[in-house]
Amino acid sequence: MQKIDAELLAQKIINGDRFALSRAITLAESSRIEHLELAHKIIHLLPTSKTSKRIAITGTPGVGKSTFIESLGKYIIQQGKKVAILAVDPSSSLSKGSILGDKTRMEDLAREENAFIRPSASNGSLGGITSRTYEAILLCEAAGFDTVIIETVGVGQSETLVNEITDLFVFLQLPGSGDDLQGIKRGIMEMADLIFVNKADTFQEKLVKDAKLDIVRSLQFLPTKASQWKRKSIIGSGLIGKGIPELWDLINEYYLFIYENNYFQKNREEQQLKQAERYAFDLIQQKFIKKLKEHPISQDKTISAFEMAKNWLNNQHLE
Amino acid sequence: MQKIDAELLAQKIINGDRFALSRAITLAESSRIEHLELAHKIIHLLPTSKTSKRIAITGTPGVGKSTFIESLGKYIIQQGKKVAILAVDPSSSLSKGSILGDKTRMEDLAREENAFIRPSASNGSLGGITSRTYEAILLCEAAGFDTVIIETVGVGQSETLVNEITDLFVFLQLPGSGDDLQGIKRGIMEMADLIFVNKADTFQEKLVKDAKLDIVRSLQFLPTKASQWKRKSIIGSGLIGKGIPELWDLINEYYLFIYENNYFQKNREEQQLKQAERYAFDLIQQKFIKKLKEHPISQDKTISAFEMAKNWLNNQHLE
């Protein structure tokens, strides 16, 4: 990558240049610490948002996530908002769309001036992915996107991490899959603030009603969220837009609730602190990898690997 | 845990006390660095083995791993050897057996004086699991177990790590599943030195022959192993013991081959070096966590999480 002028890139982002925004996110996702530093320099130059929405959306494959997110995204734009959509997992519908060259995925939404869609970088560790997604959120917000949706695939690990950088968690489900709350699903349900039963238009009415009852019943047995918010469920369909306005209303109701009881501010501060810890560890890891390249551990057949490690550490300064 | 006398524990391990061996492995698996140090002190006091066998065995659930390992383990004992069996994944058949309280799992083998069976500790990161498994291997060898089998579940990630601490990789397969070599399975096949087509007695003869042909064909397309060993396959059945003596002969043939071309020694040295790097990183991580507890990152709403991290690091000395 050629020499990048952080101030110029920041100015372009402020002016709504989405190529510049993409480039800054790429910098943040880079495994090189100089690029991350540069991304932070850009973030530092941009206006900060204190009232953005950071929404995690998850659901297992086949639940209709792309169609749902496109439908929700369009509705959000109609409300005069600007929406950015980020995918975390390499296997999420956003990324899959881009890998398979499936142009129809969110094509309508992608054409909107007030929407920004970004498939994830698939490299890096899980921890790394969240660090970088956190930066991507900051960059999108700085570029004026007041609503940021983070899509994950609903297999457990990424959800836990994404939960640590968002305000609100929406879980998509299909009718007829709500009875047994076990394992990963239970873990995700515990994180969820809103449950959207999708594709209600394609299932029999009885099945849909049962699904709703099942969910309401299951939710009783889950521990109360730290925000004190009571989990709510909605029946709808991303495809025909059913339930989307109601969901948006509930999202706004949720934000009002957490603004008022001060959870919003408290949670964001805790998340920032935790993120700082992740950065600190990332920086230490980077330094370690660099030191190891410059001064490899020397082979010594007379001692154990553990002693080799300790001797090496005694000769290094990793502060 | 009360104060532990490393010398006493080492002496007990040398005397064949398997409770002492279990206890030392528990120390090695502990997340406390003092325990790890103690485990290494014990290892240091024990005799080292230079001719042990470290064998990884994997296969997806349902392939009959427990029965196979029990059958192989008994045969190894009959050859006058001492065998230790360690499980890496929390979901491996060994651990599952212990979680479900399924007493019949490897019950016969567990009763043998020359066998030691140890389900894995399920806590810790993947990297952590291997570090600890490496110590468990060293401890078992020091206790006189000349053959150490490490069981994994065949879902990809643990196999890569276990491959880095073993000499030989055995992959269990069922007839009729050998045609398409993709994804995780291809990755595991590339690591495999020996492929055992299990449950041959319960499948139709034609299917078993086809499976063997499929495997032989697939193996042609895999890159040559660093050891220069040509992958081999065997048809058999853990349940009735078919193919087990042939497999043991092939295991010995493999070891002769890698002793002669010096791969055994070279590989063990490389593994030791890599393990030293893992230890170094583990120790840095431990120090980081400790520092973070003693001197938490201070909240500063005027700067970013990244700057908070950098400021904190500038005030710490993590050498």
PDB file of C-alpha atoms in Angstrom, chain A residues 11-288:
ATOM      1  CA  GLN A  11     -11.652  14.639   4.863  1.00  0.00           C
ATOM      2  CA  LYS A  12     -12.881  12.341   2.113  1.00  0.00           C
ATOM      3  CA  ILE A  13     -14.755  10.189   4.626  1.00  0.00           C
ATOM      4  CA  ILE A  14     -16.440  13.292   6.077  1.00  0.00           C
ATOM      5  CA  ASN A  15     -17.438  14.261   2.534  1.00  0.00           C
ATOM      6  CA  GLY A  16     -19.240  10.936   2.149  1.00  0.00           C
ATOM      7  CA  ASP A  17     -16.681   9.207  -0.057  1.00  0.00           C
ATOM      8  CA  ARG A  18     -17.402   5.552   0.573  1.00  0.00           C
ATOM      9  CA  PHE A  19     -14.307   4.367  -1.239  1.00  0.00           C
ATOM     10  CA  ALA A  20     -12.320   6.294   1.365  1.00  0.00           C
ATOM     11  CA  LEU A  21     -14.398   4.684   4.136  1.00  0.00           C
ATOM     12  CA  SER A  22     -13.727   1.230   2.709  1.00  0.00           C
ATOM     13  CA  ARG A  23     -10.038   1.986   2.531  1.00  0.00           C
ATOM     14  CA  ALA A  24      -9.918   3.116   6.149  1.00  0.00           C
ATOM     15  CA  ILE A  25     -11.708  -0.080   7.250  1.00  0.00           C
ATOM     16  CA  THR A  26      -9.183  -2.112   5.265  1.00  0.00           C
ATOM     17  CA  LEU A  27      -6.424  -0.315   7.163  1.00  0.00           C
ATOM     18  CA  ALA A  28      -8.104  -1.162  10.463  1.00  0.00           C
ATOM     19  CA  GLU A  29      -8.418  -4.810   9.413  1.00  0.00           C
ATOM     20  CA  SER A  30      -4.777  -5.084   8.401  1.00  0.00           C
ATOM     21  CA  SER A  31      -2.531  -7.300  10.490  1.00  0.00           C
ATOM     22  CA  ARG A  32       0.159  -4.616  10.394  1.00  0.00           C
ATOM     23  CA  ILE A  33       0.286  -2.423  13.457  1.00  0.00           C
ATOM     24  CA  GLU A  34       1.224   0.663  11.384  1.00  0.00           C
ATOM     25  CA  HIS A  35      -2.024   0.316   9.474  1.00  0.00           C
ATOM     26  CA  LEU A  36      -4.015   0.007  12.682  1.00  0.00           C
ATOM     27  CA  GLU A  37      -2.246   3.100  14.012  1.00  0.00           C
ATOM     28  CA  LEU A  38      -3.132   4.935  10.814  1.00  0.00           C
ATOM     29  CA  ALA A  39      -6.771   3.848  11.093  1.00  0.00           C
ATOM     30  CA  HIS A  40      -6.831   5.272  14.614  1.00  0.00           C
ATOM     31  CA  LYS A  41      -5.248   8.490  13.419  1.00  0.00           C
ATOM     32  CA  ILE A  42      -8.111   8.779  10.929  1.00  0.00           C
ATOM     33  CA  ILE A  43     -10.725   7.963  13.594  1.00  0.00           C
ATOM     34  CA  HIS A  44      -9.143  10.627  15.787  1.00  0.00           C
ATOM     35  CA  LEU A  45      -9.614  13.213  13.022  1.00  0.00           C
ATOM     36  CA  LEU A  46     -13.262  12.356  12.474  1.00  0.00           C
ATOM     37  CA  PRO A  47     -16.278  13.658  14.359  1.00  0.00           C
ATOM     38  CA  THR A  48     -17.511  11.223  17.030  1.00  0.00           C
ATOM     39  CA  SER A  49     -21.081  10.093  17.445  1.00  0.00           C
ATOM     40  CA  LYS A  50     -22.578   9.608  20.886  1.00  0.00           C
ATOM     41  CA  THR A  51     -26.061   8.561  19.838  1.00  0.00           C
ATOM     42  CA  SER A  52     -25.471   5.911  17.190  1.00  0.00           C
ATOM     43  CA  LYS A  53     -27.126   2.522  17.315  1.00  0.00           C
ATOM     44  CA  ARG A  54     -24.944  -0.600  17.287  1.00  0.00           C
ATOM     45  CA  ILE A  55     -27.125  -3.602  16.539  1.00  0.00           C
ATOM     46  CA  ALA A  56     -26.032  -7.239  16.361  1.00  0.00           C
ATOM     47  CA  ILE A  57     -28.171  -9.496  14.182  1.00  0.00           C
ATOM     48  CA  THR A  58     -27.742 -13.237  14.124  1.00  0.00           C
ATOM     49  CA  GLY A  59     -29.504 -16.382  13.029  1.00  0.00           C
ATOM     50  CA  THR A  60     -28.460 -19.769  11.685  1.00  0.00           C
ATOM     51  CA  PRO A  61     -28.090 -20.318   7.915  1.00  0.00           C
ATOM     52  CA  GLY A  62     -31.437 -20.637   6.155  1.00  0.00           C
ATOM     53  CA  VAL A  63     -33.280 -18.287   8.491  1.00  0.00           C
ATOM     54  CA  GLY A  64     -33.385 -15.610   5.757  1.00  0.00           C
ATOM     55  CA  LYS A  65     -30.859 -13.193   7.217  1.00  0.00           C
ATOM     56  CA  SER A  66     -29.899 -11.367   3.999  1.00  0.00           C
ATOM     57  CA  THR A  67     -33.494 -10.724   2.982  1.00  0.00           C
ATOM     58  CA  PHE A  68     -34.371  -9.651   6.515  1.00  0.00           C
ATOM     59  CA  ILE A  69     -31.414  -7.274   6.816  1.00  0.00           C
ATOM     60  CA  GLU A  70     -32.098  -5.783   3.396  1.00  0.00           C
ATOM     61  CA  SER A  71     -35.728  -5.225   4.354  1.00  0.00           C
ATOM     62  CA  LEU A  72     -34.816  -3.710   7.739  1.00  0.00           C
ATOM     63  CA  GLY A  73     -32.050  -1.615   6.166  1.00  0.00           C
ATOM     64  CA  LYS A  74     -34.415  -0.103   3.600  1.00  0.00           C
ATOM     65  CA  TYR A  75     -36.967   0.677   6.294  1.00  0.00           C
ATOM     66  CA  ILE A  76     -34.323   2.389   8.420  1.00  0.00           C
ATOM     67  CA  ILE A  77     -33.324   4.566   5.452  1.00  0.00           C
ATOM     68  CA  GLN A  78     -36.975   5.500   4.929  1.00  0.00           C
ATOM     69  CA  GLN A  79     -36.948   6.808   8.496  1.00  0.00           C
ATOM     70  CA  GLY A  80     -34.285   9.299   7.451  1.00  0.00           C
ATOM     71  CA  LYS A  81     -31.404   7.356   8.903  1.00  0.00           C
ATOM     72  CA  LYS A  82     -28.104   6.176   7.441  1.00  0.00           C
ATOM     73  CA  VAL A  83     -27.305   2.487   7.859  1.00  0.00           C
ATOM     74  CA  ALA A  84     -24.040   0.573   7.667  1.00  0.00           C
ATOM     75  CA  ILE A  85     -23.989  -3.223   7.579  1.00  0.00           C
ATOM     76  CA  LEU A  86     -20.895  -5.161   8.590  1.00  0.00           C
ATOM     77  CA  ALA A  87     -20.439  -8.929   8.489  1.00  0.00           C
ATOM     78  CA  VAL A  88     -18.193 -10.574  11.036  1.00  0.00           C
ATOM     79  CA  ASP A  89     -17.904 -14.219  10.029  1.00  0.00           C
ATOM     80  CA  PRO A  90     -16.400 -15.344   6.767  1.00  0.00           C
ATOM     81  CA  SER A  91     -19.416 -17.602   6.370  1.00  0.00           C
ATOM     82  CA  SER A  92     -22.056 -14.927   7.001  1.00  0.00           C
ATOM     83  CA  SER A  93     -24.567 -14.247   4.254  1.00  0.00           C
ATOM     84  CA  LEU A  94     -22.930 -10.945   3.336  1.00  0.00           C
ATOM     85  CA  SER A  95     -19.551 -12.490   2.734  1.00  0.00           C
ATOM     86  CA  LYS A  96     -20.943 -15.576   1.096  1.00  0.00           C
ATOM     87  CA  GLY A  97     -22.771 -13.336  -1.300  1.00  0.00           C
ATOM     88  CA  SER A  98     -19.573 -11.604  -2.236  1.00  0.00           C
ATOM     89  CA  ILE A  99     -17.552 -14.800  -2.514  1.00  0.00           C
ATOM     90  CA  LEU A 100     -20.094 -16.481  -4.749  1.00  0.00           C
ATOM     91  CA  GLY A 101     -20.465 -13.285  -6.733  1.00  0.00           C
ATOM     92  CA  ASP A 102     -24.168 -13.357  -5.983  1.00  0.00           C
ATOM     93  CA  LYS A 103     -24.978  -9.859  -7.163  1.00  0.00           C
ATOM     94  CA  THR A 104     -28.599  -9.990  -6.113  1.00  0.00           C
ATOM     95  CA  ARG A 105     -27.776 -10.095  -2.422  1.00  0.00           C
ATOM     96  CA  MET A 106     -28.815  -6.783  -0.916  1.00  0.00           C
ATOM     97  CA  GLU A 107     -28.406  -5.279  -4.370  1.00  0.00           C
ATOM     98  CA  ASP A 108     -31.207  -2.774  -3.848  1.00  0.00           C
ATOM     99  CA  LEU A 109     -29.849  -1.691  -0.496  1.00  0.00           C
ATOM    100  CA  ALA A 110     -26.279  -1.475  -1.768  1.00  0.00           C
ATOM    101  CA  ARG A 111     -27.413   1.064  -4.389  1.00  0.00           C
ATOM    102  CA  GLU A 112     -28.860   3.395  -1.747  1.00  0.00           C
ATOM    103  CA  GLU A 113     -26.866   6.498  -0.980  1.00  0.00           C
ATOM    104  CA  ASN A 114     -27.595   6.186   2.727  1.00  0.00           C
ATOM    105  CA  ALA A 115     -26.472   2.583   3.019  1.00  0.00           C
ATOM    106  CA  PHE A 116     -22.997   1.126   3.291  1.00  0.00           C
ATOM    107  CA  ILE A 117     -22.423  -2.630   3.075  1.00  0.00           C
ATOM    108  CA  ARG A 118     -19.158  -4.258   4.021  1.00  0.00           C
ATOM    109  CA  PRO A 119     -18.443  -7.993   3.975  1.00  0.00           C
ATOM    110  CA  SER A 120     -15.923  -9.074   6.560  1.00  0.00           C
ATOM    111  CA  ALA A 121     -12.256  -9.725   6.248  1.00  0.00           C
ATOM    112  CA  SER A 122     -11.972 -13.452   6.804  1.00  0.00           C
ATOM    113  CA  ASN A 123      -8.420 -13.508   8.109  1.00  0.00           C
ATOM    114  CA  GLY A 124      -7.326 -13.037  11.680  1.00  0.00           C
ATOM    115  CA  SER A 125      -8.235 -14.666  14.934  1.00  0.00           C
ATOM    116  CA  LEU A 126     -11.664 -14.404  16.507  1.00  0.00           C
ATOM    117  CA  GLY A 127     -10.380 -11.863  18.985  1.00  0.00           C
ATOM    118  CA  GLY A 128      -8.798  -9.990  16.120  1.00  0.00           C
ATOM    119  CA  ILE A 129     -12.053  -9.928  14.213  1.00  0.00           C
ATOM    120  CA  THR A 130     -13.818  -8.098  17.031  1.00  0.00           C
ATOM    121  CA  SER A 131     -11.026  -5.594  17.532  1.00  0.00           C
ATOM    122  CA  ARG A 132     -11.237  -4.783  13.875  1.00  0.00           C
ATOM    123  CA  THR A 133     -15.013  -4.744  13.803  1.00  0.00           C
ATOM    124  CA  TYR A 134     -14.945  -2.244  16.641  1.00  0.00           C
ATOM    125  CA  GLU A 135     -12.825   0.042  14.475  1.00  0.00           C
ATOM    126  CA  ALA A 136     -15.108  -0.516  11.493  1.00  0.00           C
ATOM    127  CA  ILE A 137     -18.047   0.614  13.663  1.00  0.00           C
ATOM    128  CA  LEU A 138     -16.194   3.751  14.749  1.00  0.00           C
ATOM    129  CA  LEU A 139     -15.290   4.561  11.146  1.00  0.00           C
ATOM    130  CA  CYS A 140     -18.849   4.048   9.884  1.00  0.00           C
ATOM    131  CA  GLU A 141     -20.216   6.236  12.669  1.00  0.00           C
ATOM    132  CA  ALA A 142     -17.636   8.902  11.923  1.00  0.00           C
ATOM    133  CA  ALA A 143     -18.723   8.790   8.272  1.00  0.00           C
ATOM    134  CA  GLY A 144     -22.245   9.668   9.384  1.00  0.00           C
ATOM    135  CA  PHE A 145     -23.885   6.246   9.551  1.00  0.00           C
ATOM    136  CA  ASP A 146     -26.040   6.531  12.664  1.00  0.00           C
ATOM    137  CA  THR A 147     -27.181   2.907  12.606  1.00  0.00           C
ATOM    138  CA  VAL A 148     -24.622   0.118  12.364  1.00  0.00           C
ATOM    139  CA  ILE A 149     -25.761  -3.470  11.954  1.00  0.00           C
ATOM    140  CA  ILE A 150     -23.278  -6.270  12.619  1.00  0.00           C
ATOM    141  CA  GLU A 151     -24.223  -9.598  11.091  1.00  0.00           C
ATOM    142  CA  THR A 152     -22.988 -12.925  12.477  1.00  0.00           C
ATOM    143  CA  VAL A 153     -23.916 -16.521  11.626  1.00  0.00           C
ATOM    144  CA  GLY A 154     -25.255 -17.817  14.906  1.00  0.00           C
ATOM    145  CA  VAL A 155     -22.817 -20.544  15.763  1.00  0.00           C
ATOM    146  CA  GLY A 156     -21.802 -19.232  19.141  1.00  0.00           C
ATOM    147  CA  GLN A 157     -18.317 -17.873  19.457  1.00  0.00           C
ATOM    148  CA  SER A 158     -18.515 -14.721  17.323  1.00  0.00           C
ATOM    149  CA  GLU A 159     -21.840 -13.806  18.910  1.00  0.00           C
ATOM    150  CA  THR A 160     -20.273 -13.594  22.354  1.00  0.00           C
ATOM    151  CA  LEU A 161     -17.598 -11.275  21.014  1.00  0.00           C
ATOM    152  CA  VAL A 162     -19.972  -9.148  18.944  1.00  0.00           C
ATOM    153  CA  ASN A 163     -22.213  -8.854  21.985  1.00  0.00           C
ATOM    154  CA  GLU A 164     -19.292  -7.050  23.629  1.00  0.00           C
ATOM    155  CA  ILE A 165     -19.220  -4.272  21.027  1.00  0.00           C
ATOM    156  CA  THR A 166     -22.935  -3.678  20.386  1.00  0.00           C
ATOM    157  CA  ASP A 167     -25.876  -2.199  22.341  1.00  0.00           C
ATOM    158  CA  LEU A 168     -28.649  -4.495  21.183  1.00  0.00           C
ATOM    159  CA  PHE A 169     -28.889  -8.093  20.049  1.00  0.00           C
ATOM    160  CA  VAL A 170     -31.525  -9.337  17.579  1.00  0.00           C
ATOM    161  CA  PHE A 171     -31.943 -13.075  17.084  1.00  0.00           C
ATOM    162  CA  LEU A 172     -33.715 -14.419  13.993  1.00  0.00           C
ATOM    163  CA  GLN A 173     -35.559 -17.686  14.251  1.00  0.00           C
ATOM    164  CA  LEU A 174     -37.812 -19.899  12.184  1.00  0.00           C
ATOM    165  CA  PRO A 175     -41.209 -21.103  13.383  1.00  0.00           C
ATOM    166  CA  GLY A 176     -41.055 -24.620  14.783  1.00  0.00           C
ATOM    167  CA  SER A 177     -37.564 -24.370  16.177  1.00  0.00           C
ATOM    168  CA  GLY A 178     -38.252 -22.700  19.480  1.00  0.00           C
ATOM    169  CA  ASP A 179     -39.092 -25.527  21.820  1.00  0.00           C
ATOM    170  CA  ASP A 180     -35.774 -26.897  22.986  1.00  0.00           C
ATOM    171  CA  LEU A 181     -33.459 -24.264  24.364  1.00  0.00           C
ATOM    172  CA  GLN A 182     -30.095 -25.932  24.618  1.00  0.00           C
ATOM    173  CA  GLY A 183     -26.415 -25.390  23.993  1.00  0.00           C
ATOM    174  CA  ILE A 184     -25.409 -22.677  21.547  1.00  0.00           C
ATOM    175  CA  LYS A 185     -29.016 -21.630  20.976  1.00  0.00           C
ATOM    176  CA  ARG A 186     -29.608 -21.077  24.643  1.00  0.00           C
ATOM    177  CA  GLY A 187     -26.386 -19.066  24.820  1.00  0.00           C
ATOM    178  CA  ILE A 188     -27.529 -16.831  21.964  1.00  0.00           C
ATOM    179  CA  MET A 189     -31.046 -16.473  23.368  1.00  0.00           C
ATOM    180  CA  GLU A 190     -29.518 -15.271  26.646  1.00  0.00           C
ATOM    181  CA  MET A 191     -27.744 -12.526  24.716  1.00  0.00           C
ATOM    182  CA  ALA A 192     -30.807 -11.615  22.648  1.00  0.00           C
ATOM    183  CA  ASP A 193     -32.884  -8.537  23.424  1.00  0.00           C
ATOM    184  CA  LEU A 194     -35.310  -9.024  20.554  1.00  0.00           C
ATOM    185  CA  ILE A 195     -36.346 -12.258  18.846  1.00  0.00           C
ATOM    186  CA  PHE A 196     -37.747 -12.034  15.326  1.00  0.00           C
ATOM    187  CA  VAL A 197     -39.611 -15.130  14.113  1.00  0.00           C
ATOM    188  CA  ASN A 198     -38.929 -14.880  10.384  1.00  0.00           C
ATOM    189  CA  LYS A 199     -40.675 -16.364   7.314  1.00  0.00           C
ATOM    190  CA  ALA A 200     -43.989 -16.352   9.163  1.00  0.00           C
ATOM    191  CA  ASP A 201     -45.731 -15.945   5.760  1.00  0.00           C
ATOM    192  CA  THR A 202     -44.508 -19.330   4.553  1.00  0.00           C
ATOM    193  CA  PHE A 203     -45.506 -21.404   7.579  1.00  0.00           C
ATOM    194  CA  GLN A 204     -48.941 -22.558   8.752  1.00  0.00           C
ATOM    195  CA  GLU A 205     -50.612 -20.132  11.109  1.00  0.00           C
ATOM    196  CA  LYS A 206     -50.778 -22.676  13.937  1.00  0.00           C
ATOM    197  CA  LEU A 207     -47.044 -23.392  13.703  1.00  0.00           C
ATOM    198  CA  VAL A 208     -46.270 -19.677  13.872  1.00  0.00           C
ATOM    199  CA  LYS A 209     -48.487 -19.157  16.922  1.00  0.00           C
ATOM    200  CA  ASP A 210     -46.935 -22.181  18.619  1.00  0.00           C
ATOM    201  CA  ALA A 211     -43.488 -20.788  17.883  1.00  0.00           C
ATOM    202  CA  LYS A 212     -44.405 -17.504  19.521  1.00  0.00           C
ATOM    203  CA  LEU A 213     -45.800 -19.302  22.578  1.00  0.00           C
ATOM    204  CA  ASP A 214     -42.689 -21.470  22.781  1.00  0.00           C
ATOM    205  CA  ILE A 215     -40.453 -18.430  22.731  1.00  0.00           C
ATOM    206  CA  VAL A 216     -42.460 -16.526  25.308  1.00  0.00           C
ATOM    207  CA  ARG A 217     -42.302 -19.602  27.521  1.00  0.00           C
ATOM    208  CA  SER A 218     -38.543 -20.110  27.021  1.00  0.00           C
ATOM    209  CA  LEU A 219     -37.766 -16.463  27.694  1.00  0.00           C
ATOM    210  CA  GLN A 220     -39.198 -16.778  31.214  1.00  0.00           C
ATOM    211  CA  PHE A 221     -36.457 -19.175  32.161  1.00  0.00           C
ATOM    212  CA  LEU A 222     -33.599 -16.979  31.031  1.00  0.00           C
ATOM    213  CA  PRO A 223     -31.728 -14.761  33.491  1.00  0.00           C
ATOM    214  CA  THR A 224     -32.563 -11.049  33.389  1.00  0.00           C
ATOM    215  CA  LYS A 225     -30.245  -8.988  31.214  1.00  0.00           C
ATOM    216  CA  ALA A 226     -27.838  -6.519  32.818  1.00  0.00           C
ATOM    217  CA  SER A 227     -29.806  -3.740  31.123  1.00  0.00           C
ATOM    218  CA  GLN A 228     -32.981  -4.847  32.986  1.00  0.00           C
ATOM    219  CA  TRP A 229     -34.700  -4.911  29.571  1.00  0.00           C
ATOM    220  CA  LYS A 230     -37.289  -7.652  29.196  1.00  0.00           C
ATOM    221  CA  ARG A 231     -36.685  -9.694  26.035  1.00  0.00           C
ATOM    222  CA  LYS A 232     -39.434  -9.307  23.432  1.00  0.00           C
ATOM    223  CA  SER A 233     -40.418 -11.336  20.380  1.00  0.00           C
ATOM    224  CA  ILE A 234     -42.041 -10.416  17.073  1.00  0.00           C
ATOM    225  CA  ILE A 235     -43.529 -12.511  14.288  1.00  0.00           C
ATOM    226  CA  GLY A 236     -42.845 -11.320  10.773  1.00  0.00           C
ATOM    227  CA  SER A 237     -41.264 -11.837   7.393  1.00  0.00           C
ATOM    228  CA  GLY A 238     -38.241 -10.136   5.946  1.00  0.00           C
ATOM    229  CA  LEU A 239     -39.420 -11.029   2.446  1.00  0.00           C
ATOM    230  CA  ILE A 240     -42.756  -9.170   2.582  1.00  0.00           C
ATOM    231  CA  GLY A 241     -41.625  -6.647   5.201  1.00  0.00           C
ATOM    232  CA  LYS A 242     -44.102  -7.892   7.802  1.00  0.00           C
ATOM    233  CA  GLY A 243     -43.108  -7.002  11.360  1.00  0.00           C
ATOM    234  CA  ILE A 244     -40.251  -4.739  10.271  1.00  0.00           C
ATOM    235  CA  PRO A 245     -41.882  -1.439  11.377  1.00  0.00           C
ATOM    236  CA  GLU A 246     -42.834  -3.062  14.700  1.00  0.00           C
ATOM    237  CA  LEU A 247     -39.249  -4.265  15.121  1.00  0.00           C
ATOM    238  CA  TRP A 248     -37.882  -0.784  14.429  1.00  0.00           C
ATOM    239  CA  ASP A 249     -40.319   0.638  17.001  1.00  0.00           C
ATOM    240  CA  LEU A 250     -39.101  -1.912  19.555  1.00  0.00           C
ATOM    241  CA  ILE A 251     -35.485  -1.046  18.745  1.00  0.00           C
ATOM    242  CA  ASN A 252     -36.241   2.596  19.486  1.00  0.00           C
ATOM    243  CA  GLU A 253     -38.163   1.637  22.614  1.00  0.00           C
ATOM    244  CA  TYR A 254     -35.130  -0.362  23.746  1.00  0.00           C
ATOM    245  CA  TYR A 255     -32.777   2.572  23.190  1.00  0.00           C
ATOM    246  CA  LEU A 256     -35.064   4.944  25.104  1.00  0.00           C
ATOM    247  CA  PHE A 257     -35.159   2.413  27.937  1.00  0.00           C
ATOM    248  CA  ILE A 258     -31.364   2.092  28.158  1.00  0.00           C
ATOM    249  CA  TYR A 259     -30.788   5.837  27.769  1.00  0.00           C
ATOM    250  CA  GLU A 260     -33.131   6.483  30.668  1.00  0.00           C
ATOM    251  CA  ASN A 261     -31.710   3.920  33.066  1.00  0.00           C
ATOM    252  CA  ASN A 262     -28.195   4.929  32.020  1.00  0.00           C
ATOM    253  CA  TYR A 263     -27.294   1.415  30.854  1.00  0.00           C
ATOM    254  CA  PHE A 264     -26.389   2.741  27.390  1.00  0.00           C
ATOM    255  CA  GLN A 265     -23.627   4.987  28.723  1.00  0.00           C
ATOM    256  CA  LYS A 266     -22.414   2.533  31.343  1.00  0.00           C
ATOM    257  CA  ASN A 267     -22.283  -0.345  28.862  1.00  0.00           C
ATOM    258  CA  ARG A 268     -20.434   1.691  26.230  1.00  0.00           C
ATOM    259  CA  GLU A 269     -17.841   2.715  28.801  1.00  0.00           C
ATOM    260  CA  GLU A 270     -17.360  -0.865  29.938  1.00  0.00           C
ATOM    261  CA  GLN A 271     -17.058  -1.956  26.332  1.00  0.00           C
ATOM    262  CA  GLN A 272     -14.456   0.731  25.687  1.00  0.00           C
ATOM    263  CA  LEU A 273     -12.420  -0.432  28.659  1.00  0.00           C
ATOM    264  CA  LYS A 274     -12.628  -4.049  27.570  1.00  0.00           C
ATOM    265  CA  GLN A 275     -11.652  -3.006  24.067  1.00  0.00           C
ATOM    266  CA  ALA A 276      -8.647  -1.174  25.498  1.00  0.00           C
ATOM    267  CA  GLU A 277      -7.623  -4.434  27.185  1.00  0.00           C
ATOM    268  CA  ARG A 278      -7.931  -6.268  23.876  1.00  0.00           C
ATOM    269  CA  TYR A 279      -5.822  -3.630  22.137  1.00  0.00           C
ATOM    270  CA  ALA A 280      -3.198  -3.837  24.867  1.00  0.00           C
ATOM    271  CA  PHE A 281      -3.004  -7.586  24.425  1.00  0.00           C
ATOM    272  CA  ASP A 282      -2.944  -7.247  20.621  1.00  0.00           C
ATOM    273  CA  LEU A 283      -0.051  -4.817  20.876  1.00  0.00           C
ATOM    274  CA  ILE A 284       1.845  -7.145  23.200  1.00  0.00           C
ATOM    275  CA  GLN A 285       1.260 -10.056  20.845  1.00  0.00           C
ATOM    276  CA  GLN A 286       2.488  -7.998  17.880  1.00  0.00           C
ATOM    277  CA  LYS A 287       5.615  -7.048  19.789  1.00  0.00           C
ATOM    278  CA  PHE A 288       6.167 -10.683  20.749  1.00  0.00           C
TER     279      PHE A 288
END
